[in-house]
Amino acid sequence: MNLYYIHLGLDYYDYIESNNELRYEFQRHTNFIDDYFSKKIRKEKFKTDGTFKMIAVSPTEFEIKPNSLVPMDVLEVNLPFDRNRYEKIKGTEDCNYYLELLEQGFKKASEYKSIPLEYLLGIVEDFKQGGCKNEWLHKKKRFKEEDLEVNLICEFTTNYFQLVIVINQISIKKELVKGVVIRTEAGVSIHEGMYKDILILADDIIITDKTYSPRIVIDRKKTFVGILNYKILGDKELRRMLSYKG
């Protein structure tokens, strides 16, 4: 069994009834960290002792429980939660407190099970030095007949997720347009599935969702004069575009 997930979130059982709103809010602000660290650790392919595939760092204002293995193959470690420090950084781009919690959690977890501690601490430091940016190229496609290259770039922060499109003209190696086409609150479940592939049909550049249905339609011709003219399709428009009759 490989270590596959890293999770930072308030202790579920301590907050689900006492203050689930705070738990959910904290989770939205740390989802970008879960996403970044989980992707990094998967590439390492670290084999655990077979009892866990996730390290869950679970801060709490209540009683600190000993390290334990919980259902669904999770190694959970409790840490004290400083709500005042959290309130001061909430809504800002400062992620230092979150990273401190991760560092403490990794060190505590290493006292209970064998984990790649130095590698995980190295990710923390690299993430910090990089400005706490979780950005990646989702898709890059070249359409030679239309003389276009289309890139979809994801930017996931503590406060929002956004999908940036960059459209280049291949023949002259020139950036034509760049702009945000999707922006949501932070939280993986909010933006997950909203974008998948890139197509060109007639005069439209189309971004599909996870079901490969058109969701964003961009005027192809206007990109050549530096204009990003796009429309996000609602369900009714999607059905009409697909000639669906309900």
JSON list of N, CA, C and O in Angstrom, two decimals, residues 27 34-35 49 80 85 93 121 183 236:
[
{"chain": "A", "resi": 27, "resn": "GLN", "atom": "N", "xyz": [-11.56, 23.73, 6.16]},
{"chain": "A", "resi": 27, "resn": "GLN", "atom": "CA", "xyz": [-11.26, 22.78, 5.10]},
{"chain": "A", "resi": 27, "resn": "GLN", "atom": "C", "xyz": [-11.17, 23.46, 3.73]},
{"chain": "A", "resi": 27, "resn": "GLN", "atom": "O", "xyz": [-10.30, 23.13, 2.92]},
{"chain": "A", "resi": 34, "resn": "ASP", "atom": "N", "xyz": [-3.93, 20.22, 0.63]},
{"chain": "A", "resi": 34, "resn": "ASP", "atom": "CA", "xyz": [-4.18, 18.78, 0.48]},
{"chain": "A", "resi": 34, "resn": "ASP", "atom": "C", "xyz": [-3.89, 18.34, -0.95]},
{"chain": "A", "resi": 34, "resn": "ASP", "atom": "O", "xyz": [-3.24, 17.31, -1.18]},
{"chain": "A", "resi": 35, "resn": "ASP", "atom": "N", "xyz": [-4.40, 19.11, -1.90]},
{"chain": "A", "resi": 35, "resn": "ASP", "atom": "CA", "xyz": [-4.24, 18.78, -3.31]},
{"chain": "A", "resi": 35, "resn": "ASP", "atom": "C", "xyz": [-2.77, 18.77, -3.72]},
{"chain": "A", "resi": 35, "resn": "ASP", "atom": "O", "xyz": [-2.29, 17.82, -4.36]},
{"chain": "A", "resi": 49, "resn": "ASP", "atom": "N", "xyz": [3.50, 0.44, 5.75]},
{"chain": "A", "resi": 49, "resn": "ASP", "atom": "CA", "xyz": [3.51, -0.93, 6.29]},
{"chain": "A", "resi": 49, "resn": "ASP", "atom": "C", "xyz": [2.21, -1.67, 5.98]},
{"chain": "A", "resi": 49, "resn": "ASP", "atom": "O", "xyz": [1.98, -2.77, 6.48]},
{"chain": "A", "resi": 80, "resn": "PRO", "atom": "N", "xyz": [-2.83, 20.66, 18.88]},
{"chain": "A", "resi": 80, "resn": "PRO", "atom": "CA", "xyz": [-3.63, 21.78, 19.40]},
{"chain": "A", "resi": 80, "resn": "PRO", "atom": "C", "xyz": [-3.94, 22.77, 18.27]},
{"chain": "A", "resi": 80, "resn": "PRO", "atom": "O", "xyz": [-3.08, 23.08, 17.44]},
{"chain": "A", "resi": 85, "resn": "ARG", "atom": "N", "xyz": [-4.83, 32.40, 15.80]},
{"chain": "A", "resi": 85, "resn": "ARG", "atom": "CA", "xyz": [-3.89, 32.48, 14.67]},
{"chain": "A", "resi": 85, "resn": "ARG", "atom": "C", "xyz": [-4.60, 32.22, 13.35]},
{"chain": "A", "resi": 85, "resn": "ARG", "atom": "O", "xyz": [-4.33, 32.86, 12.35]},
{"chain": "A", "resi": 93, "resn": "GLU", "atom": "N", "xyz": [-3.46, 35.62, 1.98]},
{"chain": "A", "resi": 93, "resn": "GLU", "atom": "CA", "xyz": [-2.66, 34.63, 1.25]},
{"chain": "A", "resi": 93, "resn": "GLU", "atom": "C", "xyz": [-1.60, 33.99, 2.14]},
{"chain": "A", "resi": 93, "resn": "GLU", "atom": "O", "xyz": [-0.77, 33.21, 1.66]},
{"chain": "A", "resi": 121, "resn": "LEU", "atom": "N", "xyz": [8.96, 17.12, 4.81]},
{"chain": "A", "resi": 121, "resn": "LEU", "atom": "CA", "xyz": [9.41, 18.42, 5.30]},
{"chain": "A", "resi": 121, "resn": "LEU", "atom": "C", "xyz": [10.01, 19.24, 4.18]},
{"chain": "A", "resi": 121, "resn": "LEU", "atom": "O", "xyz": [9.89, 20.47, 4.15]},
{"chain": "A", "resi": 183, "resn": "ARG", "atom": "N", "xyz": [-13.88, 30.81, -12.21]},
{"chain": "A", "resi": 183, "resn": "ARG", "atom": "CA", "xyz": [-13.37, 31.18, -10.88]},
{"chain": "A", "resi": 183, "resn": "ARG", "atom": "C", "xyz": [-14.41, 30.77, -9.85]},
{"chain": "A", "resi": 183, "resn": "ARG", "atom": "O", "xyz": [-15.59, 31.11, -9.98]},
{"chain": "A", "resi": 236, "resn": "LYS", "atom": "N", "xyz": [-29.71, 24.54, -19.81]},
{"chain": "A", "resi": 236, "resn": "LYS", "atom": "CA", "xyz": [-30.63, 24.70, -20.93]},
{"chain": "A", "resi": 236, "resn": "LYS", "atom": "C", "xyz": [-29.89, 24.93, -22.23]},
{"chain": "A", "resi": 236, "resn": "LYS", "atom": "O", "xyz": [-30.21, 24.35, -23.28]}
]
